[in-house]
Amino acid sequence: MSAKLPLILGSGSVFRRAQLERLGVNFQTAAPDFDETPAAGENAADTALRLAEGKARSLAARFPAALVIGADQVAWCNDRQLGKPMNVANAQQMLRDLSGRKIEFYSAIVLLNTASGRIQRHVDNTSVVMRALTDGQIERYLAREPDAVYCAGAAKSEGLGAALLERIDSSDPNALIGLPIFKLVEFLKNEGVEII
């Protein structure tokens, strides 16, 4: 039955949409309606998972018989969560703070079968070491990669942001972009959807 349910990507992210398109599956996108404010005392992995699940569940009434993908990513460095800078000035400061440091990215994925209520959850951890960056390098990067202001930590790794990175340790290189594809393929298979 699940194989016939429509697949919904609960995200407005063009990056996640592009990742899912590469799998060659039919899907539609829907913008979730969920407050993304971190909860007090919550660690980064828990925040990412709570937000991913909240996004998926926020679409359940709109899609009562579907497979809904919820995803979120939280970056952690210097004992604090890093959000999306949303403008160049914030991105410049964030990249100065991250220069030469190790950052942990927690990429959560949830697949909610709204027909059965079954939910599958996973958080992927990716460790990234940033290169030591000069102010000039940061300015040139942001001028050439303006969408980076919408990425956690301002590092758009699938683009020019790869030049900011010295090392990446991950079990799924897709997770850093925002969608842990390896786990999603497993979740879909559990629902009767074969990618290959």
Short mmCIF file of C-alpha atoms in Angstrom, two decimals:
data_model
loop_
_atom_site.label_atom_id
_atom_site.label_comp_id
_atom_site.label_asym_id
_atom_site.label_seq_id
_atom_site.Cartn_x
_atom_site.Cartn_y
_atom_site.Cartn_z
CA MET A 1 0.00 0.00 0.00
CA SER A 2 2.74 2.49 0.94
CA ALA A 3 4.34 2.29 -2.50
CA LYS A 4 1.22 3.97 -3.91
CA LEU A 5 1.17 6.82 -1.42
CA PRO A 6 2.38 10.17 -2.76
CA LEU A 7 5.75 11.36 -1.51
CA ILE A 8 5.84 14.84 0.02
CA LEU A 9 9.03 16.73 0.81
CA GLY A 10 8.11 18.98 3.72
CA SER A 11 10.68 21.64 2.98
CA GLY A 12 11.07 24.85 1.06
CA SER A 13 14.81 24.22 0.65
CA VAL A 14 15.97 24.24 -2.96
CA PHE A 15 19.01 22.24 -1.82
CA ARG A 16 16.91 19.39 -0.38
CA ARG A 17 14.62 19.41 -3.41
CA ALA A 18 17.64 19.03 -5.72
CA GLN A 19 18.95 16.15 -3.58
CA LEU A 20 15.64 14.30 -3.75
CA GLU A 21 15.32 14.91 -7.51
CA ARG A 22 18.59 13.00 -8.00
CA LEU A 23 16.88 9.85 -6.72
CA GLY A 24 14.45 9.97 -9.64
CA VAL A 25 11.31 9.62 -7.53
CA ASN A 26 8.05 11.46 -8.08
CA PHE A 27 7.37 13.88 -5.23
CA GLN A 28 5.90 17.23 -4.47
CA THR A 29 7.05 19.87 -2.03
CA ALA A 30 5.02 21.56 0.66
CA ALA A 31 6.09 24.27 3.05
CA PRO A 32 5.70 23.09 6.65
CA ASP A 33 4.16 25.38 9.25
CA PHE A 34 6.19 24.78 12.40
CA ASP A 35 7.98 27.04 14.87
CA GLU A 36 11.72 26.42 14.50
CA THR A 37 12.79 28.15 17.72
CA PRO A 38 15.27 26.00 19.68
CA ALA A 39 14.02 24.87 23.10
CA ALA A 40 15.97 25.90 26.19
CA GLY A 41 18.55 23.33 27.24
CA GLU A 42 18.05 21.23 24.12
CA ASN A 43 21.13 19.78 22.46
CA ALA A 44 21.71 20.25 18.73
CA ALA A 45 20.82 16.68 17.73
CA ASP A 46 17.55 16.81 19.68
CA THR A 47 16.69 20.19 18.16
CA ALA A 48 17.27 18.92 14.63
CA LEU A 49 15.14 15.81 15.24
CA ARG A 50 12.32 17.71 16.95
CA LEU A 51 12.19 20.23 14.11
CA ALA A 52 12.27 17.56 11.39
CA GLU A 53 9.45 15.65 13.06
CA GLY A 54 7.46 18.82 13.73
CA LYS A 55 7.72 19.83 10.08
CA ALA A 56 6.48 16.41 8.91
CA ARG A 57 3.62 16.32 11.43
CA SER A 58 2.56 19.87 10.51
CA LEU A 59 1.66 18.55 7.05
CA ALA A 60 -0.28 15.46 8.21
CA ALA A 61 -3.73 17.07 8.07
CA ARG A 62 -3.04 18.47 4.61
CA PHE A 63 -1.77 15.09 3.33
CA PRO A 64 -3.73 12.42 5.27
CA ALA A 65 -2.54 9.54 3.04
CA ALA A 66 1.06 10.25 2.09
CA LEU A 67 4.69 9.67 2.94
CA VAL A 68 5.95 12.98 4.33
CA ILE A 69 9.65 13.74 4.62
CA GLY A 70 10.67 16.17 7.34
CA ALA A 71 14.26 17.37 7.58
CA ASP A 72 16.28 19.86 9.54
CA GLN A 73 19.91 20.64 10.21
CA VAL A 74 21.57 22.26 13.19
CA ALA A 75 25.23 23.22 13.38
CA TRP A 76 27.10 23.28 16.70
CA CYS A 77 30.39 25.04 17.52
CA ASN A 78 31.86 26.94 20.47
CA ASP A 79 29.24 25.42 22.80
CA ARG A 80 26.33 26.95 20.90
CA GLN A 81 23.92 26.19 18.10
CA LEU A 82 24.52 27.99 14.84
CA GLY A 83 21.58 28.95 12.73
CA LYS A 84 21.34 30.32 9.23
CA PRO A 85 22.88 33.80 9.14
CA MET A 86 20.19 35.15 6.74
CA ASN A 87 22.28 38.17 5.71
CA VAL A 88 25.83 38.96 4.65
CA ALA A 89 26.88 40.79 7.83
CA ASN A 90 25.81 37.87 10.03
CA ALA A 91 27.45 35.38 7.64
CA GLN A 92 30.74 37.30 7.75
CA GLN A 93 30.76 37.28 11.55
CA MET A 94 29.78 33.61 11.69
CA LEU A 95 32.55 32.60 9.30
CA ARG A 96 35.10 34.65 11.28
CA ASP A 97 34.01 32.80 14.44
CA LEU A 98 34.23 29.42 12.68
CA SER A 99 37.59 30.00 11.01
CA GLY A 100 39.96 27.13 11.84
CA ARG A 101 37.41 25.40 14.08
CA LYS A 102 35.61 22.07 14.17
CA ILE A 103 31.84 22.21 13.62
CA GLU A 104 29.34 19.42 14.21
CA PHE A 105 26.38 19.32 11.81
CA TYR A 106 23.33 17.35 12.94
CA SER A 107 21.08 16.50 9.98
CA ALA A 108 17.77 14.96 10.99
CA ILE A 109 15.41 13.12 8.71
CA VAL A 110 11.94 11.81 9.44
CA LEU A 111 9.58 9.82 7.22
CA LEU A 112 5.96 9.95 8.38
CA ASN A 113 3.36 7.66 6.86
CA THR A 114 0.25 9.74 7.52
CA ALA A 115 -2.05 6.86 6.56
CA SER A 116 -0.66 4.41 9.14
CA GLY A 117 0.91 6.86 11.61
CA ARG A 118 4.26 5.08 11.35
CA ILE A 119 7.26 7.37 11.77
CA GLN A 120 10.93 6.64 11.17
CA ARG A 121 13.59 8.97 12.59
CA HIS A 122 17.34 9.44 12.22
CA VAL A 123 19.98 12.05 13.00
CA ASP A 124 23.21 11.99 11.03
CA ASN A 125 26.33 13.61 12.50
CA THR A 126 28.93 15.21 10.25
CA SER A 127 32.13 16.71 11.67
CA VAL A 128 33.68 19.49 9.63
CA VAL A 129 36.96 21.31 10.15
CA MET A 130 37.03 24.78 8.62
CA ARG A 131 40.17 26.23 7.12
CA ALA A 132 41.66 29.34 8.73
CA LEU A 133 40.03 32.16 6.75
CA THR A 134 41.00 35.77 6.18
CA ASP A 135 38.40 38.54 6.03
CA GLY A 136 39.15 38.91 2.32
CA GLN A 137 38.49 35.23 1.66
CA ILE A 138 35.22 35.43 3.58
CA GLU A 139 34.09 38.50 1.62
CA ARG A 140 35.00 36.96 -1.75
CA TYR A 141 33.26 33.70 -0.84
CA LEU A 142 30.03 35.43 0.16
CA ALA A 143 30.12 37.61 -2.97
CA ARG A 144 30.41 34.51 -5.17
CA GLU A 145 28.06 32.29 -3.10
CA PRO A 146 25.21 34.59 -1.96
CA ASP A 147 22.90 31.65 -1.12
CA ALA A 148 25.31 30.65 1.67
CA VAL A 149 23.47 33.02 4.01
CA TYR A 150 20.60 30.48 3.97
CA CYS A 151 22.83 27.57 5.05
CA ALA A 152 23.59 26.54 8.63
CA GLY A 153 27.03 27.87 9.47
CA ALA A 154 27.09 29.83 6.16
CA ALA A 155 29.04 26.99 4.54
CA LYS A 156 27.38 25.83 1.32
CA SER A 157 29.50 22.71 0.95
CA GLU A 158 27.94 21.58 -2.33
CA GLY A 159 29.19 24.77 -3.96
CA LEU A 160 32.13 27.08 -3.41
CA GLY A 161 31.83 26.43 0.34
CA ALA A 162 33.86 23.26 -0.24
CA ALA A 163 36.90 25.57 -0.48
CA LEU A 164 36.28 26.66 3.13
CA LEU A 165 36.59 23.12 4.43
CA GLU A 166 39.71 21.28 5.45
CA ARG A 167 38.12 17.97 6.45
CA ILE A 168 34.74 16.23 6.58
CA ASP A 169 33.96 13.08 8.56
CA SER A 170 30.55 11.56 7.82
CA SER A 171 28.81 8.28 7.20
CA ASP A 172 26.67 9.98 4.51
CA PRO A 173 28.17 12.87 2.50
CA ASN A 174 24.64 13.92 1.46
CA ALA A 175 23.73 14.76 5.05
CA LEU A 176 25.91 17.85 5.11
CA ILE A 177 23.82 19.33 2.28
CA GLY A 178 20.70 18.76 4.39
CA LEU A 179 19.12 15.43 3.45
CA PRO A 180 20.62 12.14 4.71
CA ILE A 181 19.90 10.19 1.51
CA PHE A 182 21.33 6.84 2.69
CA LYS A 183 18.84 6.69 5.58
CA LEU A 184 15.98 8.05 3.46
CA VAL A 185 16.43 5.22 0.94
CA GLU A 186 16.21 2.74 3.82
CA PHE A 187 13.10 4.44 5.24
CA LEU A 188 11.38 4.42 1.84
CA LYS A 189 12.22 0.73 1.37
CA ASN A 190 10.62 0.02 4.76
CA GLU A 191 7.46 1.63 3.35
CA GLY A 192 7.57 -0.47 0.19
CA VAL A 193 9.16 2.16 -2.05
CA GLU A 194 12.16 0.82 -3.95
CA ILE A 195 14.48 3.46 -5.38
CA ILE A 196 16.34 1.02 -7.64
#
